[in-house]
């Protein structure tokens, strides 16, 4: 019977950790994340090109160090770090060192310049870039019961849920500070404390340079009333089931993650600052150089997708300079 195989009741944090990163977890599958969902990295090489320009700005602010690091957190199969290294000018590329941080095994054929790690290196001079990493850091889910009390949501392997003990301790303090729940039964929140901790540890590895987190995000005053936990399987949104068959993701309270001197902006604002605008090429180019016009038109379409309102352009960018001025100002 289904009830006999569903497994034990656990909080969503433990259940998602095993489903995503356990021995047979989703992120250890051979097809990688790109087999199930599309990020900005997969949408267009313009994204890696923009990040490469950001790295060049940081390089200049650092005084062109002998070794310039680029750390790709939650690297998937190394698509972003590979694209960034390929887009760098030769003089910068000669000094650049790429690091891919991922629990899955190193993919075959990855650029030999990329070091494959399970934890970010310490003492980085350069850029740490976390594209859609924090949304996969597992968190507990809280739901308000009929009496108005926020309780921890428990789940079994088949996705069946029930309410557990009242939220207490540091989790309760986080909710009170960052996502206070109304007394309305059924109201839900994802308790982002593990993400705050994970991001603080990641940015601390940057000795000088820039730490950037890019993700689905929300901020205080605009929290979703019923949370955002969902699944992705085969390119489609699905029910969140912690059995290893699908991605499990929840939007990030980036304002809670932000450290001193951090700045929040949208991907649209960030990419515009890096020269990705989505502007159409002049029609006159079609008659003088048709091939160039077609190429530029395709690039404009990709740029428009990366910066679209209601889509990728609404992603949040958490930008934290470490010993340098903000390179996106």
PDB file of C-alpha atoms in Angstrom:
ATOM      1  CA  UNK A   1       0.000   0.000   0.000  1.00  0.00           C
ATOM      2  CA  UNK A   2       1.096   3.575  -0.629  1.00  0.00           C
ATOM      3  CA  UNK A   3       0.993   4.424   3.070  1.00  0.00           C
ATOM      4  CA  UNK A   4       3.464   1.618   3.816  1.00  0.00           C
ATOM      5  CA  UNK A   5       6.052   2.859   1.309  1.00  0.00           C
ATOM      6  CA  UNK A   6       5.743   6.589   1.835  1.00  0.00           C
ATOM      7  CA  UNK A   7       8.319   6.642   4.628  1.00  0.00           C
ATOM      8  CA  UNK A   8       8.709   8.559   7.860  1.00  0.00           C
ATOM      9  CA  UNK A   9       7.411  12.028   8.651  1.00  0.00           C
ATOM     10  CA  UNK A  10      10.150  14.661   8.500  1.00  0.00           C
ATOM     11  CA  UNK A  11      10.460  18.400   8.196  1.00  0.00           C
ATOM     12  CA  UNK A  12      10.837  19.709   4.652  1.00  0.00           C
ATOM     13  CA  UNK A  13      14.455  20.683   5.263  1.00  0.00           C
ATOM     14  CA  UNK A  14      15.623  17.118   5.964  1.00  0.00           C
ATOM     15  CA  UNK A  15      13.354  15.621   3.318  1.00  0.00           C
ATOM     16  CA  UNK A  16      14.530  18.015   0.596  1.00  0.00           C
ATOM     17  CA  UNK A  17      18.189  17.616   1.542  1.00  0.00           C
ATOM     18  CA  UNK A  18      18.017  13.871   0.953  1.00  0.00           C
ATOM     19  CA  UNK A  19      15.843  14.201  -2.164  1.00  0.00           C
ATOM     20  CA  UNK A  20      18.170  16.732  -3.796  1.00  0.00           C
ATOM     21  CA  UNK A  21      21.637  15.816  -2.532  1.00  0.00           C
ATOM     22  CA  UNK A  22      21.438  12.268  -1.140  1.00  0.00           C
ATOM     23  CA  UNK A  23      23.157   9.307  -2.761  1.00  0.00           C
ATOM     24  CA  UNK A  24      20.373   8.999  -5.349  1.00  0.00           C
ATOM     25  CA  UNK A  25      19.294  12.629  -5.195  1.00  0.00           C
ATOM     26  CA  UNK A  26      18.039  14.805  -8.028  1.00  0.00           C
ATOM     27  CA  UNK A  27      21.263  16.823  -8.350  1.00  0.00           C
ATOM     28  CA  UNK A  28      23.355  13.668  -8.717  1.00  0.00           C
ATOM     29  CA  UNK A  29      21.412  12.479 -11.777  1.00  0.00           C
ATOM     30  CA  UNK A  30      23.447  12.284 -15.012  1.00  0.00           C
ATOM     31  CA  UNK A  31      21.296  14.717 -17.031  1.00  0.00           C
ATOM     32  CA  UNK A  32      21.917  17.515 -14.525  1.00  0.00           C
ATOM     33  CA  UNK A  33      19.601  20.448 -13.795  1.00  0.00           C
ATOM     34  CA  UNK A  34      19.443  21.497 -17.460  1.00  0.00           C
ATOM     35  CA  UNK A  35      17.454  18.341 -18.156  1.00  0.00           C
ATOM     36  CA  UNK A  36      14.581  19.660 -16.050  1.00  0.00           C
ATOM     37  CA  UNK A  37      14.578  23.451 -16.052  1.00  0.00           C
ATOM     38  CA  UNK A  38      16.084  26.412 -17.882  1.00  0.00           C
ATOM     39  CA  UNK A  39      18.105  29.093 -16.123  1.00  0.00           C
ATOM     40  CA  UNK A  40      19.505  32.355 -17.483  1.00  0.00           C
ATOM     41  CA  UNK A  41      22.752  30.482 -18.198  1.00  0.00           C
ATOM     42  CA  UNK A  42      20.922  28.082 -20.512  1.00  0.00           C
ATOM     43  CA  UNK A  43      18.751  30.812 -22.069  1.00  0.00           C
ATOM     44  CA  UNK A  44      21.595  32.652 -23.803  1.00  0.00           C
ATOM     45  CA  UNK A  45      25.403  32.985 -23.907  1.00  0.00           C
ATOM     46  CA  UNK A  46      24.738  36.706 -23.397  1.00  0.00           C
ATOM     47  CA  UNK A  47      24.360  35.945 -19.694  1.00  0.00           C
ATOM     48  CA  UNK A  48      27.856  34.447 -19.348  1.00  0.00           C
ATOM     49  CA  UNK A  49      29.192  37.325 -21.429  1.00  0.00           C
ATOM     50  CA  UNK A  50      27.646  39.853 -19.056  1.00  0.00           C
ATOM     51  CA  UNK A  51      29.080  38.031 -16.037  1.00  0.00           C
ATOM     52  CA  UNK A  52      32.487  38.035 -17.763  1.00  0.00           C
ATOM     53  CA  UNK A  53      32.227  41.821 -18.136  1.00  0.00           C
ATOM     54  CA  UNK A  54      31.343  42.043 -14.448  1.00  0.00           C
ATOM     55  CA  UNK A  55      34.452  39.991 -13.624  1.00  0.00           C
ATOM     56  CA  UNK A  56      36.532  42.374 -15.754  1.00  0.00           C
ATOM     57  CA  UNK A  57      35.166  45.352 -13.814  1.00  0.00           C
ATOM     58  CA  UNK A  58      36.077  43.642 -10.555  1.00  0.00           C
ATOM     59  CA  UNK A  59      39.517  42.829 -11.972  1.00  0.00           C
ATOM     60  CA  UNK A  60      40.082  46.512 -12.698  1.00  0.00           C
ATOM     61  CA  UNK A  61      38.864  47.551  -9.241  1.00  0.00           C
ATOM     62  CA  UNK A  62      41.275  45.025  -7.710  1.00  0.00           C
ATOM     63  CA  UNK A  63      44.220  46.439  -9.664  1.00  0.00           C
ATOM     64  CA  UNK A  64      44.518  43.440 -12.014  1.00  0.00           C
ATOM     65  CA  UNK A  65      45.812  40.834  -9.570  1.00  0.00           C
ATOM     66  CA  UNK A  66      48.138  38.045 -10.668  1.00  0.00           C
ATOM     67  CA  UNK A  67      45.395  35.493  -9.938  1.00  0.00           C
ATOM     68  CA  UNK A  68      41.747  36.376 -10.512  1.00  0.00           C
ATOM     69  CA  UNK A  69      39.212  33.888  -9.170  1.00  0.00           C
ATOM     70  CA  UNK A  70      35.739  33.136 -10.469  1.00  0.00           C
ATOM     71  CA  UNK A  71      33.705  30.803  -8.251  1.00  0.00           C
ATOM     72  CA  UNK A  72      30.502  29.305  -9.701  1.00  0.00           C
ATOM     73  CA  UNK A  73      28.340  28.207  -6.747  1.00  0.00           C
ATOM     74  CA  UNK A  74      25.870  25.413  -7.497  1.00  0.00           C
ATOM     75  CA  UNK A  75      27.580  25.006 -10.842  1.00  0.00           C
ATOM     76  CA  UNK A  76      25.341  22.301 -12.322  1.00  0.00           C
ATOM     77  CA  UNK A  77      27.544  20.912 -15.066  1.00  0.00           C
ATOM     78  CA  UNK A  78      29.855  23.938 -15.182  1.00  0.00           C
ATOM     79  CA  UNK A  79      27.995  25.825 -17.912  1.00  0.00           C
ATOM     80  CA  UNK A  80      28.421  29.305 -16.411  1.00  0.00           C
ATOM     81  CA  UNK A  81      32.079  29.120 -15.408  1.00  0.00           C
ATOM     82  CA  UNK A  82      32.915  27.636 -18.826  1.00  0.00           C
ATOM     83  CA  UNK A  83      31.073  30.448 -20.600  1.00  0.00           C
ATOM     84  CA  UNK A  84      32.661  33.146 -18.464  1.00  0.00           C
ATOM     85  CA  UNK A  85      36.206  31.895 -19.055  1.00  0.00           C
ATOM     86  CA  UNK A  86      35.536  31.685 -22.801  1.00  0.00           C
ATOM     87  CA  UNK A  87      34.199  35.266 -22.921  1.00  0.00           C
ATOM     88  CA  UNK A  88      37.116  36.920 -21.106  1.00  0.00           C
ATOM     89  CA  UNK A  89      39.675  39.011 -23.017  1.00  0.00           C
ATOM     90  CA  UNK A  90      42.925  37.098 -23.483  1.00  0.00           C
ATOM     91  CA  UNK A  91      44.873  39.202 -20.981  1.00  0.00           C
ATOM     92  CA  UNK A  92      42.283  38.604 -18.247  1.00  0.00           C
ATOM     93  CA  UNK A  93      41.776  34.950 -19.155  1.00  0.00           C
ATOM     94  CA  UNK A  94      45.504  34.326 -18.713  1.00  0.00           C
ATOM     95  CA  UNK A  95      45.199  35.301 -15.039  1.00  0.00           C
ATOM     96  CA  UNK A  96      41.757  33.825 -14.341  1.00  0.00           C
ATOM     97  CA  UNK A  97      41.129  30.710 -12.280  1.00  0.00           C
ATOM     98  CA  UNK A  98      37.732  29.035 -12.497  1.00  0.00           C
ATOM     99  CA  UNK A  99      36.121  27.055  -9.697  1.00  0.00           C
ATOM    100  CA  UNK A 100      32.908  25.038  -9.986  1.00  0.00           C
ATOM    101  CA  UNK A 101      31.268  24.200  -6.652  1.00  0.00           C
ATOM    102  CA  UNK A 102      28.884  21.255  -6.961  1.00  0.00           C
ATOM    103  CA  UNK A 103      28.155  17.948  -5.189  1.00  0.00           C
ATOM    104  CA  UNK A 104      27.726  15.947  -8.384  1.00  0.00           C
ATOM    105  CA  UNK A 105      30.729  14.363 -10.068  1.00  0.00           C
ATOM    106  CA  UNK A 106      32.852  16.413 -12.450  1.00  0.00           C
ATOM    107  CA  UNK A 107      31.383  16.137 -15.969  1.00  0.00           C
ATOM    108  CA  UNK A 108      33.505  14.630 -18.710  1.00  0.00           C
ATOM    109  CA  UNK A 109      35.091  17.095 -21.092  1.00  0.00           C
ATOM    110  CA  UNK A 110      34.908  20.100 -18.769  1.00  0.00           C
ATOM    111  CA  UNK A 111      37.477  22.831 -19.490  1.00  0.00           C
ATOM    112  CA  UNK A 112      40.724  21.768 -17.805  1.00  0.00           C
ATOM    113  CA  UNK A 113      41.093  25.260 -16.341  1.00  0.00           C
ATOM    114  CA  UNK A 114      38.055  24.685 -14.079  1.00  0.00           C
ATOM    115  CA  UNK A 115      38.721  23.209 -10.660  1.00  0.00           C
ATOM    116  CA  UNK A 116      35.801  21.044  -9.464  1.00  0.00           C
ATOM    117  CA  UNK A 117      35.043  21.358  -5.729  1.00  0.00           C
ATOM    118  CA  UNK A 118      32.351  20.452  -3.216  1.00  0.00           C
ATOM    119  CA  UNK A 119      33.007  23.592  -1.136  1.00  0.00           C
ATOM    120  CA  UNK A 120      34.067  27.082  -2.255  1.00  0.00           C
ATOM    121  CA  UNK A 121      37.787  27.824  -1.916  1.00  0.00           C
ATOM    122  CA  UNK A 122      38.858  30.266   0.753  1.00  0.00           C
ATOM    123  CA  UNK A 123      40.652  33.570   0.317  1.00  0.00           C
ATOM    124  CA  UNK A 124      39.217  34.320  -3.126  1.00  0.00           C
ATOM    125  CA  UNK A 125      40.306  37.474  -4.925  1.00  0.00           C
ATOM    126  CA  UNK A 126      37.688  37.952  -7.601  1.00  0.00           C
ATOM    127  CA  UNK A 127      34.003  37.034  -7.917  1.00  0.00           C
ATOM    128  CA  UNK A 128      31.808  34.413  -6.280  1.00  0.00           C
ATOM    129  CA  UNK A 129      28.619  34.019  -8.326  1.00  0.00           C
ATOM    130  CA  UNK A 130      25.656  31.953  -7.124  1.00  0.00           C
ATOM    131  CA  UNK A 131      23.085  31.632  -9.899  1.00  0.00           C
ATOM    132  CA  UNK A 132      19.934  29.871  -8.664  1.00  0.00           C
ATOM    133  CA  UNK A 133      21.796  28.217  -5.803  1.00  0.00           C
ATOM    134  CA  UNK A 134      20.069  29.579  -2.710  1.00  0.00           C
ATOM    135  CA  UNK A 135      16.591  28.490  -3.846  1.00  0.00           C
ATOM    136  CA  UNK A 136      17.852  24.899  -3.579  1.00  0.00           C
ATOM    137  CA  UNK A 137      19.246  25.297  -0.051  1.00  0.00           C
ATOM    138  CA  UNK A 138      16.612  23.272   1.870  1.00  0.00           C
ATOM    139  CA  UNK A 139      14.484  25.068   4.445  1.00  0.00           C
ATOM    140  CA  UNK A 140      11.676  24.254   6.842  1.00  0.00           C
ATOM    141  CA  UNK A 141       8.128  25.174   5.878  1.00  0.00           C
ATOM    142  CA  UNK A 142       5.721  26.679   8.417  1.00  0.00           C
ATOM    143  CA  UNK A 143       1.918  26.725   8.246  1.00  0.00           C
ATOM    144  CA  UNK A 144      -0.641  28.402  10.490  1.00  0.00           C
ATOM    145  CA  UNK A 145      -3.094  25.976  12.110  1.00  0.00           C
ATOM    146  CA  UNK A 146      -6.767  26.489  12.971  1.00  0.00           C
ATOM    147  CA  UNK A 147      -5.818  28.134  16.291  1.00  0.00           C
ATOM    148  CA  UNK A 148      -3.516  30.679  14.610  1.00  0.00           C
ATOM    149  CA  UNK A 149      -0.232  28.972  15.610  1.00  0.00           C
ATOM    150  CA  UNK A 150       2.617  28.593  13.114  1.00  0.00           C
ATOM    151  CA  UNK A 151       3.657  24.935  13.011  1.00  0.00           C
ATOM    152  CA  UNK A 152       6.400  23.043  11.185  1.00  0.00           C
ATOM    153  CA  UNK A 153       5.085  21.205   8.114  1.00  0.00           C
ATOM    154  CA  UNK A 154       6.061  17.526   8.073  1.00  0.00           C
ATOM    155  CA  UNK A 155       6.198  15.534   4.848  1.00  0.00           C
ATOM    156  CA  UNK A 156       6.617  11.951   3.719  1.00  0.00           C
ATOM    157  CA  UNK A 157       8.495  10.733   0.672  1.00  0.00           C
ATOM    158  CA  UNK A 158       5.311  10.659  -1.421  1.00  0.00           C
ATOM    159  CA  UNK A 159       4.618  14.346  -0.703  1.00  0.00           C
ATOM    160  CA  UNK A 160       1.851  13.825   1.866  1.00  0.00           C
ATOM    161  CA  UNK A 161       1.939  16.564   4.517  1.00  0.00           C
ATOM    162  CA  UNK A 162       0.758  17.109   8.068  1.00  0.00           C
ATOM    163  CA  UNK A 163       1.440  19.745  10.732  1.00  0.00           C
ATOM    164  CA  UNK A 164       4.011  19.100  13.437  1.00  0.00           C
ATOM    165  CA  UNK A 165       5.190  21.039  16.483  1.00  0.00           C
ATOM    166  CA  UNK A 166       4.928  24.828  16.783  1.00  0.00           C
ATOM    167  CA  UNK A 167       7.843  26.711  15.212  1.00  0.00           C
ATOM    168  CA  UNK A 168      10.277  27.580  18.016  1.00  0.00           C
ATOM    169  CA  UNK A 169      13.727  28.960  18.770  1.00  0.00           C
ATOM    170  CA  UNK A 170      15.829  30.587  16.059  1.00  0.00           C
ATOM    171  CA  UNK A 171      13.307  29.618  13.361  1.00  0.00           C
ATOM    172  CA  UNK A 172      10.517  31.408  15.227  1.00  0.00           C
ATOM    173  CA  UNK A 173      12.698  34.484  15.661  1.00  0.00           C
ATOM    174  CA  UNK A 174      13.501  34.462  11.926  1.00  0.00           C
ATOM    175  CA  UNK A 175       9.803  34.300  11.046  1.00  0.00           C
ATOM    176  CA  UNK A 176       9.002  37.147  13.410  1.00  0.00           C
ATOM    177  CA  UNK A 177      11.741  39.321  11.912  1.00  0.00           C
ATOM    178  CA  UNK A 178      11.547  38.451   8.223  1.00  0.00           C
ATOM    179  CA  UNK A 179       8.224  36.777   7.413  1.00  0.00           C
ATOM    180  CA  UNK A 180       5.621  37.353  10.151  1.00  0.00           C
ATOM    181  CA  UNK A 181       2.632  35.137   9.420  1.00  0.00           C
ATOM    182  CA  UNK A 182      -0.960  36.331   9.918  1.00  0.00           C
ATOM    183  CA  UNK A 183      -3.251  34.262  12.137  1.00  0.00           C
ATOM    184  CA  UNK A 184      -5.178  33.089   9.065  1.00  0.00           C
ATOM    185  CA  UNK A 185      -5.209  29.258   8.934  1.00  0.00           C
ATOM    186  CA  UNK A 186      -3.328  27.868   5.937  1.00  0.00           C
ATOM    187  CA  UNK A 187      -0.891  30.788   5.644  1.00  0.00           C
ATOM    188  CA  UNK A 188       2.564  29.433   4.881  1.00  0.00           C
ATOM    189  CA  UNK A 189       6.178  30.569   4.824  1.00  0.00           C
ATOM    190  CA  UNK A 190       9.573  29.096   4.061  1.00  0.00           C
ATOM    191  CA  UNK A 191      11.947  29.715   6.974  1.00  0.00           C
ATOM    192  CA  UNK A 192      15.048  31.112   5.263  1.00  0.00           C
ATOM    193  CA  UNK A 193      17.533  30.926   8.141  1.00  0.00           C
ATOM    194  CA  UNK A 194      19.637  28.113   6.539  1.00  0.00           C
ATOM    195  CA  UNK A 195      19.984  30.266   3.415  1.00  0.00           C
ATOM    196  CA  UNK A 196      21.121  33.269   5.424  1.00  0.00           C
ATOM    197  CA  UNK A 197      23.755  31.056   7.044  1.00  0.00           C
ATOM    198  CA  UNK A 198      24.812  29.437   3.758  1.00  0.00           C
ATOM    199  CA  UNK A 199      25.174  32.797   2.018  1.00  0.00           C
ATOM    200  CA  UNK A 200      27.127  34.320   4.917  1.00  0.00           C
ATOM    201  CA  UNK A 201      29.585  31.409   4.719  1.00  0.00           C
ATOM    202  CA  UNK A 202      29.878  31.679   0.925  1.00  0.00           C
ATOM    203  CA  UNK A 203      30.498  35.420   0.794  1.00  0.00           C
ATOM    204  CA  UNK A 204      33.060  35.114   3.617  1.00  0.00           C
ATOM    205  CA  UNK A 205      35.275  33.092   1.236  1.00  0.00           C
ATOM    206  CA  UNK A 206      35.749  36.247  -0.872  1.00  0.00           C
ATOM    207  CA  UNK A 207      38.693  38.110   0.626  1.00  0.00           C
ATOM    208  CA  UNK A 208      38.524  40.937  -1.931  1.00  0.00           C
ATOM    209  CA  UNK A 209      36.123  41.320  -4.802  1.00  0.00           C
ATOM    210  CA  UNK A 210      32.413  40.670  -5.177  1.00  0.00           C
ATOM    211  CA  UNK A 211      29.828  38.125  -4.058  1.00  0.00           C
ATOM    212  CA  UNK A 212      26.615  37.895  -6.093  1.00  0.00           C
ATOM    213  CA  UNK A 213      23.507  35.768  -5.526  1.00  0.00           C
ATOM    214  CA  UNK A 214      20.911  35.615  -8.319  1.00  0.00           C
ATOM    215  CA  UNK A 215      17.589  33.945  -7.666  1.00  0.00           C
ATOM    216  CA  UNK A 216      13.831  33.896  -7.605  1.00  0.00           C
ATOM    217  CA  UNK A 217      13.273  36.342  -4.763  1.00  0.00           C
ATOM    218  CA  UNK A 218      10.856  38.320  -2.634  1.00  0.00           C
ATOM    219  CA  UNK A 219      11.345  41.005  -0.009  1.00  0.00           C
ATOM    220  CA  UNK A 220       9.594  42.175   3.159  1.00  0.00           C
ATOM    221  CA  UNK A 221       6.235  43.708   2.406  1.00  0.00           C
ATOM    222  CA  UNK A 222       5.669  41.444  -0.594  1.00  0.00           C
ATOM    223  CA  UNK A 223       5.980  37.930   0.804  1.00  0.00           C
ATOM    224  CA  UNK A 224       3.708  35.370  -0.898  1.00  0.00           C
ATOM    225  CA  UNK A 225       0.851  34.455   1.488  1.00  0.00           C
ATOM    226  CA  UNK A 226       1.051  30.702   0.901  1.00  0.00           C
ATOM    227  CA  UNK A 227       4.780  30.248   0.273  1.00  0.00           C
ATOM    228  CA  UNK A 228       6.475  29.254  -2.974  1.00  0.00           C
ATOM    229  CA  UNK A 229       7.643  25.660  -2.544  1.00  0.00           C
ATOM    230  CA  UNK A 230       7.284  23.799  -5.836  1.00  0.00           C
ATOM    231  CA  UNK A 231       8.846  21.106  -7.979  1.00  0.00           C
ATOM    232  CA  UNK A 232      10.204  20.948 -11.534  1.00  0.00           C
ATOM    233  CA  UNK A 233      10.345  17.789 -13.592  1.00  0.00           C
ATOM    234  CA  UNK A 234      11.141  17.477 -17.292  1.00  0.00           C
ATOM    235  CA  UNK A 235      10.853  21.202 -17.901  1.00  0.00           C
ATOM    236  CA  UNK A 236       7.448  21.529 -16.240  1.00  0.00           C
ATOM    237  CA  UNK A 237       6.330  22.775 -12.866  1.00  0.00           C
ATOM    238  CA  UNK A 238       5.116  19.908 -10.710  1.00  0.00           C
ATOM    239  CA  UNK A 239       3.986  19.112  -7.197  1.00  0.00           C
ATOM    240  CA  UNK A 240       6.896  19.140  -4.711  1.00  0.00           C
ATOM    241  CA  UNK A 241       7.539  15.488  -3.905  1.00  0.00           C
ATOM    242  CA  UNK A 242      10.743  14.688  -1.955  1.00  0.00           C
ATOM    243  CA  UNK A 243      11.515  11.360  -3.619  1.00  0.00           C
ATOM    244  CA  UNK A 244      14.476  12.454  -5.774  1.00  0.00           C
ATOM    245  CA  UNK A 245      12.478  12.550  -9.005  1.00  0.00           C
ATOM    246  CA  UNK A 246      12.153  16.341  -9.283  1.00  0.00           C
ATOM    247  CA  UNK A 247      13.806  19.598  -8.361  1.00  0.00           C
ATOM    248  CA  UNK A 248      12.538  21.181  -5.143  1.00  0.00           C
ATOM    249  CA  UNK A 249      12.740  24.948  -5.053  1.00  0.00           C
ATOM    250  CA  UNK A 250      11.384  27.900  -3.084  1.00  0.00           C
ATOM    251  CA  UNK A 251      11.923  31.586  -3.715  1.00  0.00           C
ATOM    252  CA  UNK A 252      14.539  33.338  -1.597  1.00  0.00           C
ATOM    253  CA  UNK A 253      14.116  36.121   0.952  1.00  0.00           C
ATOM    254  CA  UNK A 254      17.213  37.878  -0.382  1.00  0.00           C
ATOM    255  CA  UNK A 255      16.780  40.854   1.941  1.00  0.00           C
ATOM    256  CA  UNK A 256      17.264  38.498   4.895  1.00  0.00           C
ATOM    257  CA  UNK A 257      20.476  37.129   3.350  1.00  0.00           C
ATOM    258  CA  UNK A 258      21.979  40.562   2.696  1.00  0.00           C
ATOM    259  CA  UNK A 259      25.056  41.574   4.689  1.00  0.00           C
ATOM    260  CA  UNK A 260      26.375  45.073   5.470  1.00  0.00           C
ATOM    261  CA  UNK A 261      26.930  47.119   2.328  1.00  0.00           C
ATOM    262  CA  UNK A 262      24.857  44.795   0.156  1.00  0.00           C
ATOM    263  CA  UNK A 263      22.524  46.027  -2.561  1.00  0.00           C
ATOM    264  CA  UNK A 264      19.432  44.421  -4.067  1.00  0.00           C
ATOM    265  CA  UNK A 265      18.439  44.992  -7.672  1.00  0.00           C
ATOM    266  CA  UNK A 266      16.583  43.162 -10.399  1.00  0.00           C
ATOM    267  CA  UNK A 267      18.289  41.136 -13.109  1.00  0.00           C
ATOM    268  CA  UNK A 268      16.912  43.618 -15.611  1.00  0.00           C
ATOM    269  CA  UNK A 269      18.717  46.481 -13.828  1.00  0.00           C
ATOM    270  CA  UNK A 270      21.926  44.470 -13.419  1.00  0.00           C
ATOM    271  CA  UNK A 271      22.109  43.297 -17.032  1.00  0.00           C
ATOM    272  CA  UNK A 272      21.280  46.754 -18.354  1.00  0.00           C
ATOM    273  CA  UNK A 273      24.238  48.042 -16.329  1.00  0.00           C
ATOM    274  CA  UNK A 274      26.365  45.354 -18.011  1.00  0.00           C
ATOM    275  CA  UNK A 275      25.264  46.247 -21.529  1.00  0.00           C
ATOM    276  CA  UNK A 276      22.498  43.689 -22.123  1.00  0.00           C
ATOM    277  CA  UNK A 277      19.502  45.775 -23.179  1.00  0.00           C
ATOM    278  CA  UNK A 278      17.464  43.881 -25.768  1.00  0.00           C
ATOM    279  CA  UNK A 279      17.423  46.822 -28.189  1.00  0.00           C
ATOM    280  CA  UNK A 280      16.630  45.922 -31.813  1.00  0.00           C
ATOM    281  CA  UNK A 281      19.318  46.563 -34.435  1.00  0.00           C
ATOM    282  CA  UNK A 282      18.675  49.406 -36.918  1.00  0.00           C
ATOM    283  CA  UNK A 283      16.575  48.308 -39.876  1.00  0.00           C
ATOM    284  CA  UNK A 284      19.118  49.866 -42.224  1.00  0.00           C
ATOM    285  CA  UNK A 285      21.545  47.073 -41.263  1.00  0.00           C
ATOM    286  CA  UNK A 286      19.213  44.572 -42.963  1.00  0.00           C
ATOM    287  CA  UNK A 287      20.016  46.032 -46.360  1.00  0.00           C
ATOM    288  CA  UNK A 288      23.710  46.744 -45.836  1.00  0.00           C
ATOM    289  CA  UNK A 289      24.630  43.509 -43.991  1.00  0.00           C
ATOM    290  CA  UNK A 290      21.730  41.009 -43.836  1.00  0.00           C
ATOM    291  CA  UNK A 291      23.725  38.331 -41.988  1.00  0.00           C
ATOM    292  CA  UNK A 292      24.806  40.789 -39.294  1.00  0.00           C
ATOM    293  CA  UNK A 293      21.221  42.007 -38.991  1.00  0.00           C
ATOM    294  CA  UNK A 294      19.874  38.489 -38.448  1.00  0.00           C
ATOM    295  CA  UNK A 295      22.591  37.792 -35.871  1.00  0.00           C
ATOM    296  CA  UNK A 296      21.910  41.054 -34.039  1.00  0.00           C
ATOM    297  CA  UNK A 297      18.161  40.423 -34.123  1.00  0.00           C
ATOM    298  CA  UNK A 298      18.635  36.992 -32.548  1.00  0.00           C
ATOM    299  CA  UNK A 299      20.822  38.542 -29.847  1.00  0.00           C
ATOM    300  CA  UNK A 300      18.177  41.180 -29.162  1.00  0.00           C
ATOM    301  CA  UNK A 301      15.586  38.458 -28.670  1.00  0.00           C
ATOM    302  CA  UNK A 302      17.808  36.601 -26.218  1.00  0.00           C
ATOM    303  CA  UNK A 303      18.569  39.823 -24.344  1.00  0.00           C
ATOM    304  CA  UNK A 304      14.855  40.578 -24.164  1.00  0.00           C
ATOM    305  CA  UNK A 305      14.223  37.164 -22.573  1.00  0.00           C
ATOM    306  CA  UNK A 306      16.961  37.672 -19.993  1.00  0.00           C
ATOM    307  CA  UNK A 307      15.557  41.066 -18.982  1.00  0.00           C
ATOM    308  CA  UNK A 308      11.819  40.465 -19.441  1.00  0.00           C
ATOM    309  CA  UNK A 309       9.325  41.854 -16.952  1.00  0.00           C
ATOM    310  CA  UNK A 310       7.346  38.987 -15.491  1.00  0.00           C
ATOM    311  CA  UNK A 311      10.153  36.569 -16.356  1.00  0.00           C
ATOM    312  CA  UNK A 312      13.917  36.296 -15.925  1.00  0.00           C
ATOM    313  CA  UNK A 313      14.289  40.072 -15.678  1.00  0.00           C
ATOM    314  CA  UNK A 314      12.461  40.023 -12.337  1.00  0.00           C
ATOM    315  CA  UNK A 315      15.041  37.762 -10.697  1.00  0.00           C
ATOM    316  CA  UNK A 316      16.773  39.345  -7.726  1.00  0.00           C
ATOM    317  CA  UNK A 317      20.496  40.135  -7.680  1.00  0.00           C
ATOM    318  CA  UNK A 318      22.111  40.433  -4.242  1.00  0.00           C
ATOM    319  CA  UNK A 319      25.396  42.254  -4.821  1.00  0.00           C
ATOM    320  CA  UNK A 320      27.970  42.409  -2.006  1.00  0.00           C
ATOM    321  CA  UNK A 321      31.305  44.177  -2.653  1.00  0.00           C
ATOM    322  CA  UNK A 322      34.224  43.012  -0.503  1.00  0.00           C
ATOM    323  CA  UNK A 323      36.876  45.724  -0.246  1.00  0.00           C
ATOM    324  CA  UNK A 324      36.046  47.346  -3.594  1.00  0.00           C
ATOM    325  CA  UNK A 325      33.419  49.843  -4.824  1.00  0.00           C
ATOM    326  CA  UNK A 326      30.173  48.412  -6.202  1.00  0.00           C
ATOM    327  CA  UNK A 327      31.044  47.640  -9.869  1.00  0.00           C
ATOM    328  CA  UNK A 328      27.388  47.878 -10.930  1.00  0.00           C
ATOM    329  CA  UNK A 329      26.931  51.491  -9.834  1.00  0.00           C
TER     330      UNK A 329
END
